[in-house]
mmCIF file of C-alpha atoms in Angstrom:
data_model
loop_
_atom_site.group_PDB
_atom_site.id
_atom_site.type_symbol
_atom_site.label_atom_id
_atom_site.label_comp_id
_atom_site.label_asym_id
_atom_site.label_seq_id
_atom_site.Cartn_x
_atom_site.Cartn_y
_atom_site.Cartn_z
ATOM 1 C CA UNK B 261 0.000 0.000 0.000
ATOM 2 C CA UNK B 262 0.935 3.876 -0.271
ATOM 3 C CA UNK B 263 3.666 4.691 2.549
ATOM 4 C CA UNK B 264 1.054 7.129 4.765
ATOM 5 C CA UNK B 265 2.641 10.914 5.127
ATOM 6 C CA UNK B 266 5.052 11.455 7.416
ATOM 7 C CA UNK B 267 2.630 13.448 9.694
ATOM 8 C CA UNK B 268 -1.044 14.055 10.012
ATOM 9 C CA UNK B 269 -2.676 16.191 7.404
ATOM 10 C CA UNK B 270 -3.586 19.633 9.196
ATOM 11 C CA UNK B 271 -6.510 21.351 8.914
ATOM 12 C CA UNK B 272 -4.354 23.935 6.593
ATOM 13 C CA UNK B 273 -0.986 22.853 4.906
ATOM 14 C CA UNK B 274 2.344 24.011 6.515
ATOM 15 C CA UNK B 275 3.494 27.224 4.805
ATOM 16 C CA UNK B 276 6.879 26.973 2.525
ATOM 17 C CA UNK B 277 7.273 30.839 2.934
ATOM 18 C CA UNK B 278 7.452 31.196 6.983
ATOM 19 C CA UNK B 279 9.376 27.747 6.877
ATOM 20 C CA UNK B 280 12.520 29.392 4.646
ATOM 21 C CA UNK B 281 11.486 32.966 5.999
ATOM 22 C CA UNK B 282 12.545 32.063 9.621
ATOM 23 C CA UNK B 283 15.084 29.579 8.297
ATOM 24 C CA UNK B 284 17.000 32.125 6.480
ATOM 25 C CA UNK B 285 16.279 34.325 9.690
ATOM 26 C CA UNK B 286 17.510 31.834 11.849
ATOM 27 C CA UNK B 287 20.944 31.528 9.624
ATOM 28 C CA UNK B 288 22.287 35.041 10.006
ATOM 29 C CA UNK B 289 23.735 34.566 13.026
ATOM 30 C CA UNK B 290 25.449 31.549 12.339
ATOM 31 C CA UNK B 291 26.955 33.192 8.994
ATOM 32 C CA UNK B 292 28.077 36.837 11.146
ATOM 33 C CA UNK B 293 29.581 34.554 13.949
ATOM 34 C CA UNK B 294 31.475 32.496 11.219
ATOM 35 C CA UNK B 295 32.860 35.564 9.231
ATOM 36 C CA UNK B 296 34.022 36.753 12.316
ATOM 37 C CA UNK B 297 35.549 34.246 14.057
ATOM 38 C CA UNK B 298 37.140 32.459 10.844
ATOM 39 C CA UNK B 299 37.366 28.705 12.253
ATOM 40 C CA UNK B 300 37.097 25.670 9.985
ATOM 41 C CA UNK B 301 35.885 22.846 11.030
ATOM 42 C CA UNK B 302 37.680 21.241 7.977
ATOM 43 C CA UNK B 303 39.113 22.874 5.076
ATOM 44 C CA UNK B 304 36.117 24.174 3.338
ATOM 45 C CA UNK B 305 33.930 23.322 5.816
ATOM 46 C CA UNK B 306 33.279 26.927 8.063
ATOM 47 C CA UNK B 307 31.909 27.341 11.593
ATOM 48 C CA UNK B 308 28.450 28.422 9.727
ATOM 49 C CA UNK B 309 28.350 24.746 8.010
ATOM 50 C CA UNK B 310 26.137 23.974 12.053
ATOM 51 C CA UNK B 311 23.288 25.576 10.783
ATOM 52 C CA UNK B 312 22.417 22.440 9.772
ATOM 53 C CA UNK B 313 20.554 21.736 12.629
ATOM 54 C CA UNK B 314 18.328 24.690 11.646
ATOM 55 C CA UNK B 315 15.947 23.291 8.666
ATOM 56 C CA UNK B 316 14.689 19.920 11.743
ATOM 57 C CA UNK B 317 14.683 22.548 14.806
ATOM 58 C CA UNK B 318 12.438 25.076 12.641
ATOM 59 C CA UNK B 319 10.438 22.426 11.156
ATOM 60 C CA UNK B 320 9.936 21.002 14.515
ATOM 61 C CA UNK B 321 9.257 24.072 16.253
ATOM 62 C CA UNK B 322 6.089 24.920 13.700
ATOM 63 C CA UNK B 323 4.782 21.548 13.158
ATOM 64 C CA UNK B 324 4.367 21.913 17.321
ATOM 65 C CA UNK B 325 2.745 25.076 16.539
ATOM 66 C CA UNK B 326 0.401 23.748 14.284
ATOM 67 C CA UNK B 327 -0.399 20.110 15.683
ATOM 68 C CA UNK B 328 0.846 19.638 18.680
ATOM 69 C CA UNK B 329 3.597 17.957 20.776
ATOM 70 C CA UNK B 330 2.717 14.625 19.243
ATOM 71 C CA UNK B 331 2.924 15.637 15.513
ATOM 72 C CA UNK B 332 6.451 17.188 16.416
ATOM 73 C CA UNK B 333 7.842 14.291 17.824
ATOM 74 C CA UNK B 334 5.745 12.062 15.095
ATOM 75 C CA UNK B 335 8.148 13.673 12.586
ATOM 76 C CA UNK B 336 11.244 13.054 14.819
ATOM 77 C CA UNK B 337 10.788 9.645 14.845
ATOM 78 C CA UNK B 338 11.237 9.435 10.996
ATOM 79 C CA UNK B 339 14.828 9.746 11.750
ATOM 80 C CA UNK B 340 15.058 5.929 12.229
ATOM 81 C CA UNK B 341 12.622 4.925 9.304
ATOM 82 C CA UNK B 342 14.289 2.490 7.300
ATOM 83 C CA UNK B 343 11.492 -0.167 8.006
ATOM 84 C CA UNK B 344 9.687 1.579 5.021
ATOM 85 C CA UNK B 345 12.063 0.346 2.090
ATOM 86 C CA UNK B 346 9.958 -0.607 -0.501
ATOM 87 C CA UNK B 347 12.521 -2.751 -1.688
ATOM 88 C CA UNK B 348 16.166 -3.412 -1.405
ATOM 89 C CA UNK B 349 17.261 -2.356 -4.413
ATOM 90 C CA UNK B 350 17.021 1.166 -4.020
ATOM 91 C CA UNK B 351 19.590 0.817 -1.096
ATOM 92 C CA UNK B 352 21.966 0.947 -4.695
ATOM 93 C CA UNK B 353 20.786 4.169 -5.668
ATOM 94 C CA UNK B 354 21.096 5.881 -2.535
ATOM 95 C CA UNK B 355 24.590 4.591 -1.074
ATOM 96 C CA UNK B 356 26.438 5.185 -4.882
ATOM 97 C CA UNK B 357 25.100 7.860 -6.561
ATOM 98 C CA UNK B 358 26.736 10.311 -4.578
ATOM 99 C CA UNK B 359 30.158 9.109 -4.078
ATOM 100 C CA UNK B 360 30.453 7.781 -7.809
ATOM 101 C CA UNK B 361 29.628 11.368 -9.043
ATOM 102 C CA UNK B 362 32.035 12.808 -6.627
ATOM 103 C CA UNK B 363 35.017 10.298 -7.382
ATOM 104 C CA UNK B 364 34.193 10.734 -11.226
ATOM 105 C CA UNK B 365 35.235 14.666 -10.904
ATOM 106 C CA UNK B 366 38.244 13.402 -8.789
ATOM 107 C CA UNK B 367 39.218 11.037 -11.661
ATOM 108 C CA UNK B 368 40.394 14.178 -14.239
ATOM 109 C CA UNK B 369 42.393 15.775 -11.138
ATOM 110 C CA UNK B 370 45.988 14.873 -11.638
ATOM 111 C CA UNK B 371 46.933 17.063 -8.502
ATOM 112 C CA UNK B 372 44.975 14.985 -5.809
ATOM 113 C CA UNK B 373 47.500 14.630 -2.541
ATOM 114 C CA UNK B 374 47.556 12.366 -0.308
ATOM 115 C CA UNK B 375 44.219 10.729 1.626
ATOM 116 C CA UNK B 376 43.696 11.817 5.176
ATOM 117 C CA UNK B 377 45.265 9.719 7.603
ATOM 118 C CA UNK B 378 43.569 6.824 9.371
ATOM 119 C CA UNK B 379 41.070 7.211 6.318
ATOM 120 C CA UNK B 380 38.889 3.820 7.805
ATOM 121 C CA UNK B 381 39.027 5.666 11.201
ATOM 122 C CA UNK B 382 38.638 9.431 9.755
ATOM 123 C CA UNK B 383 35.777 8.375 7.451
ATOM 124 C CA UNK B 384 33.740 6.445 10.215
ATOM 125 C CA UNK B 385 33.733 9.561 12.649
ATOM 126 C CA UNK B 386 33.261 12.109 9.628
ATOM 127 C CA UNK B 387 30.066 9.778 8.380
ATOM 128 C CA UNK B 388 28.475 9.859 12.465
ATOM 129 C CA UNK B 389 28.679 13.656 12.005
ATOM 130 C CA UNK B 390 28.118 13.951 8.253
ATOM 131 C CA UNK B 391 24.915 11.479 9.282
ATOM 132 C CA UNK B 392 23.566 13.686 12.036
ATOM 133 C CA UNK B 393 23.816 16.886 10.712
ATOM 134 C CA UNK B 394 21.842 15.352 7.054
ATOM 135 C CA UNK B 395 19.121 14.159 9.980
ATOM 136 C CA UNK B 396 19.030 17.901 10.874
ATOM 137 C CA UNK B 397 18.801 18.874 7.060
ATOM 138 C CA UNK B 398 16.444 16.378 6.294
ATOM 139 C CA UNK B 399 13.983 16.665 8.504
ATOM 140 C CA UNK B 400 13.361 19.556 7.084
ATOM 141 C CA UNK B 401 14.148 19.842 3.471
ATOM 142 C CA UNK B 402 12.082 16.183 2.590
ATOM 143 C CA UNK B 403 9.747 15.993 5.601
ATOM 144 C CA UNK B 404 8.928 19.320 6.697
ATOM 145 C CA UNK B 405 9.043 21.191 3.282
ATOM 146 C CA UNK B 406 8.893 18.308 0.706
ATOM 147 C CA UNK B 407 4.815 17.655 1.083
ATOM 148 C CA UNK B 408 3.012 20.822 0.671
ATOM 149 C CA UNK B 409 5.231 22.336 -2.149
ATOM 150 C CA UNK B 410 4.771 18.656 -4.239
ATOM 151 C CA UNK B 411 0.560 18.970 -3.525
ATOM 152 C CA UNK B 412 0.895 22.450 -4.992
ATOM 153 C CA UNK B 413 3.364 22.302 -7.430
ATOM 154 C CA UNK B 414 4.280 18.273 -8.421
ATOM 155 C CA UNK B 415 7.335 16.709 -7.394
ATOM 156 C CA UNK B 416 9.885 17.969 -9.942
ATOM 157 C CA UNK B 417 9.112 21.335 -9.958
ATOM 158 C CA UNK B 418 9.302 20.905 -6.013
ATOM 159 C CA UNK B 419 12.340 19.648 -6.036
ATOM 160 C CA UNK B 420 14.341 22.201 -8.537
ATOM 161 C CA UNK B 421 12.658 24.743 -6.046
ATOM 162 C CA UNK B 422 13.536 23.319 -3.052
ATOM 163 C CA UNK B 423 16.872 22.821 -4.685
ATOM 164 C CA UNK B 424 17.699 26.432 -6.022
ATOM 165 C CA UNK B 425 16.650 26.994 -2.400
ATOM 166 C CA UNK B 426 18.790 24.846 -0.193
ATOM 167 C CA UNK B 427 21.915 26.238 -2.700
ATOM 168 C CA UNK B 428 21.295 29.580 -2.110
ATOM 169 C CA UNK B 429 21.283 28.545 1.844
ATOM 170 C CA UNK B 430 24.859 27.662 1.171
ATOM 171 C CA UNK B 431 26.299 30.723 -0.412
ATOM 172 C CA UNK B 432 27.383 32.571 2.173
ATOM 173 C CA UNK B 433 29.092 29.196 4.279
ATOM 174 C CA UNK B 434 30.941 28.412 0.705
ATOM 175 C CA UNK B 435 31.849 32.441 0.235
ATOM 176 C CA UNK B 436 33.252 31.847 3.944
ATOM 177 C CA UNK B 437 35.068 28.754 3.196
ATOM 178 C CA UNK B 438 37.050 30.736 -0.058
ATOM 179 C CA UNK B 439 35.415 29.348 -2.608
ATOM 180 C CA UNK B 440 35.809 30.606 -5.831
ATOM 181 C CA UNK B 441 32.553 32.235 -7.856
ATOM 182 C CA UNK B 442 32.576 29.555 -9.957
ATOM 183 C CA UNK B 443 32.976 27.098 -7.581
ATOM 184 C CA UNK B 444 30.350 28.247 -6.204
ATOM 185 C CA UNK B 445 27.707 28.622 -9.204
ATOM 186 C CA UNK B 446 28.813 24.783 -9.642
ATOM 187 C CA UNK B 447 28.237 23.721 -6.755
ATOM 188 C CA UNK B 448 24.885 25.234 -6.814
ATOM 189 C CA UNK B 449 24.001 23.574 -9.996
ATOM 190 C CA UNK B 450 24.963 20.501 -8.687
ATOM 191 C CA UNK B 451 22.713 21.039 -5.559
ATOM 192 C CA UNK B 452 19.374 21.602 -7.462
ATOM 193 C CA UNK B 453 20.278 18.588 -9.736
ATOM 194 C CA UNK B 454 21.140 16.564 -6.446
ATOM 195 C CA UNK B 455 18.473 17.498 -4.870
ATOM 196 C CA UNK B 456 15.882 16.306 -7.764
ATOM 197 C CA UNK B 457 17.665 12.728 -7.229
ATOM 198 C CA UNK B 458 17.163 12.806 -3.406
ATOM 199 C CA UNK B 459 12.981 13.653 -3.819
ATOM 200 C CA UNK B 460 12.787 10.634 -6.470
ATOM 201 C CA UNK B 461 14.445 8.390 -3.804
ATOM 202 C CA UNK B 462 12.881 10.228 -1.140
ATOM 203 C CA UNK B 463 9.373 9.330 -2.633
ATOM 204 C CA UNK B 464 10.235 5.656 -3.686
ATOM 205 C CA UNK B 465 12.027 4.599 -0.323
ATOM 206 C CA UNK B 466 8.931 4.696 1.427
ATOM 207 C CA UNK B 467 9.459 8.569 2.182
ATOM 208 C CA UNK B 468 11.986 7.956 4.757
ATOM 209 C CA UNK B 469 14.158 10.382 6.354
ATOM 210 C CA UNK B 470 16.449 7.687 6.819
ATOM 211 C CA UNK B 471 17.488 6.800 3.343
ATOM 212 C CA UNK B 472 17.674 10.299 2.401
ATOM 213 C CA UNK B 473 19.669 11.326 4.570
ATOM 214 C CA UNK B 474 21.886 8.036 4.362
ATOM 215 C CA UNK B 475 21.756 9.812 0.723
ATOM 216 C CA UNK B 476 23.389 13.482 1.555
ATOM 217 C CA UNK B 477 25.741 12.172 4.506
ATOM 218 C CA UNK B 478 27.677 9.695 1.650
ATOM 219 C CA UNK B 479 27.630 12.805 -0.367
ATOM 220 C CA UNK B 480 29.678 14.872 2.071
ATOM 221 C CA UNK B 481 31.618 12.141 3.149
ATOM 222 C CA UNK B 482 32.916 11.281 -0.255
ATOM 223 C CA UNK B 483 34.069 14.958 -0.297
ATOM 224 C CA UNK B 484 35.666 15.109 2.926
ATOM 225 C CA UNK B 485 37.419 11.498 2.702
ATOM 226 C CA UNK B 486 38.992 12.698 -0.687
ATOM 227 C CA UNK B 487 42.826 14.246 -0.716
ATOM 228 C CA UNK B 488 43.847 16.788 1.355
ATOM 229 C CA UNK B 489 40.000 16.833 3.196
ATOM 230 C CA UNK B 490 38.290 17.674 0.222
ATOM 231 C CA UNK B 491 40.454 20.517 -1.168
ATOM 232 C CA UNK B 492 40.930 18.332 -4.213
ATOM 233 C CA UNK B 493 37.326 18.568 -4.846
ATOM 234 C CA UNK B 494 36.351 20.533 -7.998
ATOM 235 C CA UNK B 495 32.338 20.412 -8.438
ATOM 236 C CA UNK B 496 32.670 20.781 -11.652
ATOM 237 C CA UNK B 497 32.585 16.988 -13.399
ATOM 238 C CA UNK B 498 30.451 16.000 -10.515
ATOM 239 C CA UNK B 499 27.516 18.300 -11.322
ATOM 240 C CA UNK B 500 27.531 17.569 -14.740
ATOM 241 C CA UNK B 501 27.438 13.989 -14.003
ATOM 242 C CA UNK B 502 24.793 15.192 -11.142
ATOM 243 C CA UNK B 503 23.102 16.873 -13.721
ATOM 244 C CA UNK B 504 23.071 14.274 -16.319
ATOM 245 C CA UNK B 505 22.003 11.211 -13.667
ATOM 246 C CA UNK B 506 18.894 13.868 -12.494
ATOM 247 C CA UNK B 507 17.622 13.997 -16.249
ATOM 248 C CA UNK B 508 17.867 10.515 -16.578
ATOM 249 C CA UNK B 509 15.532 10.248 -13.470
ATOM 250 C CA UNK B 510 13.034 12.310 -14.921
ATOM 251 C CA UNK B 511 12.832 11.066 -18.392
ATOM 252 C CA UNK B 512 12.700 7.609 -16.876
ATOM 253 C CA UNK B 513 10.397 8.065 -13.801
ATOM 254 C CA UNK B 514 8.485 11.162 -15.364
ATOM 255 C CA UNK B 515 7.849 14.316 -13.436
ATOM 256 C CA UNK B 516 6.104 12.459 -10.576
ATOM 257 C CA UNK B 517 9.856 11.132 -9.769
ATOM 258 C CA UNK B 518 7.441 7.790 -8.816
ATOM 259 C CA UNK B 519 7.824 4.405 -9.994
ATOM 260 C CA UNK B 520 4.899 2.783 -11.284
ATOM 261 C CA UNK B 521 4.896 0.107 -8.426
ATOM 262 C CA UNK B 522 4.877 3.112 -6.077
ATOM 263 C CA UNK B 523 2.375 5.141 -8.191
ATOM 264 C CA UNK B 524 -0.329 1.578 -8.078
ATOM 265 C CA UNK B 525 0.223 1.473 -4.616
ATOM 266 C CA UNK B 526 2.463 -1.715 -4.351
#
């Protein structure tokens, strides 16, 4: 049968605008605070990258408003969904996608460096946080967010919103972190395109939190784990790939992003 929402339908649907308004509110400190004090938690990863835990607290905070205690920690709970896997073939799609698009940009770099050290040790610890912090995303971005704008809009053009969204969210961290300009307009193309590939598995694993966010943590994590803590990592190849695996999901799956055994209801 259809996976049931993630929370009770409300009397009126959440609203994307106050959602992102106080989200974006919410952010400013964390981006002054970061320009100012200039720590890294790795290279190109700035102080302002914990505003992750912003899209789940804010999504929390009005889904108490608007339903109570019960809907709030309804949503929490989706942390730990993975019962809902349709199937276990999509476990393919969402642990490679994202480090074989990130590896293929590595692949043209002849200047890599070395690997971190203790990379098996480095790479579990980085994954914990890089796990955590997507839960904080996540909960917002695919459970909070996700729903109304795909009743209003359909689930591509949700998800290229969404998208263009959640990059603009990251300017100012990546301006912070030195980025180039075109790293960054890269990197923002390759977060919309990303982004349409996490709402089709999103909507056919069950709509769990879990797997998406299993999703974006392997996607940092193949960043981080790469030479010299990502500063070999050029955006470039990898959004075009990105780009080029998100059209193949929507000429393949349609704009619903749904498979048809998810669409009947198997």
């Amino acid at each position: 049968m259809e996976a049931a929402p993630l929370t009770p339908a409300p009397t009126t649907p959440p609203s994307p605008i106050l959602f992102l308004s106080i989200l974006f509110a919410a952010s400013i400190p964390f981006w002054v605070v970061s320009s100012r004090v200039g720590v890294q938690f790795l290279p190109g990863l700035p102080l302002s990258a914990s505003m992750a835990i912003l899209p789940s607290l804010v999504a929390l905070l009005l889904l108490w408003r608007r339903q109570g205690r019960s809907a709030a920690l309804a949503l929490l709970r989706r942390c730990f969904d993975f019962k809902r896997l349709p199937r276990i073939v999509w476990l393919v799609p969402v642990v490679l996608i994202a480090p074989l698009a990130t590896w293929a940009g590595l692949a043209v770099r002849p200047d890599l460096g070395p690997l971190p050290a203790n990379l098996a040790v480095t790479a579990t610890v980085m994954f914990a946080v890089f796990f955590v912090s997507a839960l904080g995303e996540e909960l917002g971005w695919s459970g909070y967010l996700l729903e109304p704008m795909q009743a209003r809009w359909g689930a591509l053009p949700a998800a290229l919103m969404i998208g263009a969204v959640w990059a603009a969210w990251h300017v100012v961290p990546f301006l912070e972190a030195g980025r180039s300009v075109d790293w960054v307009a890269w990197q923002a193309a390759k977060t919309v395109a990303g982004r349409v590939i996490m709402v089709w598995l999103f909507l056919n694993t069950g709509r769990s939190i879990f797997y998406v966010s299993l999703f974006h943590a392997l996607d940092n994590l193949a960043v981080f784990t790469s030479p010299g803590y990502g500063i070999a990592y050029d955006p470039m190849v990898t959004a075009l790939v990105t780009i080029a695996l998100a059209l193949i999901v929507t000429l393949r799956w349609g704009p619903t992003l749904v498979g048809r055994d998810r669409r009947a209801g198997a």
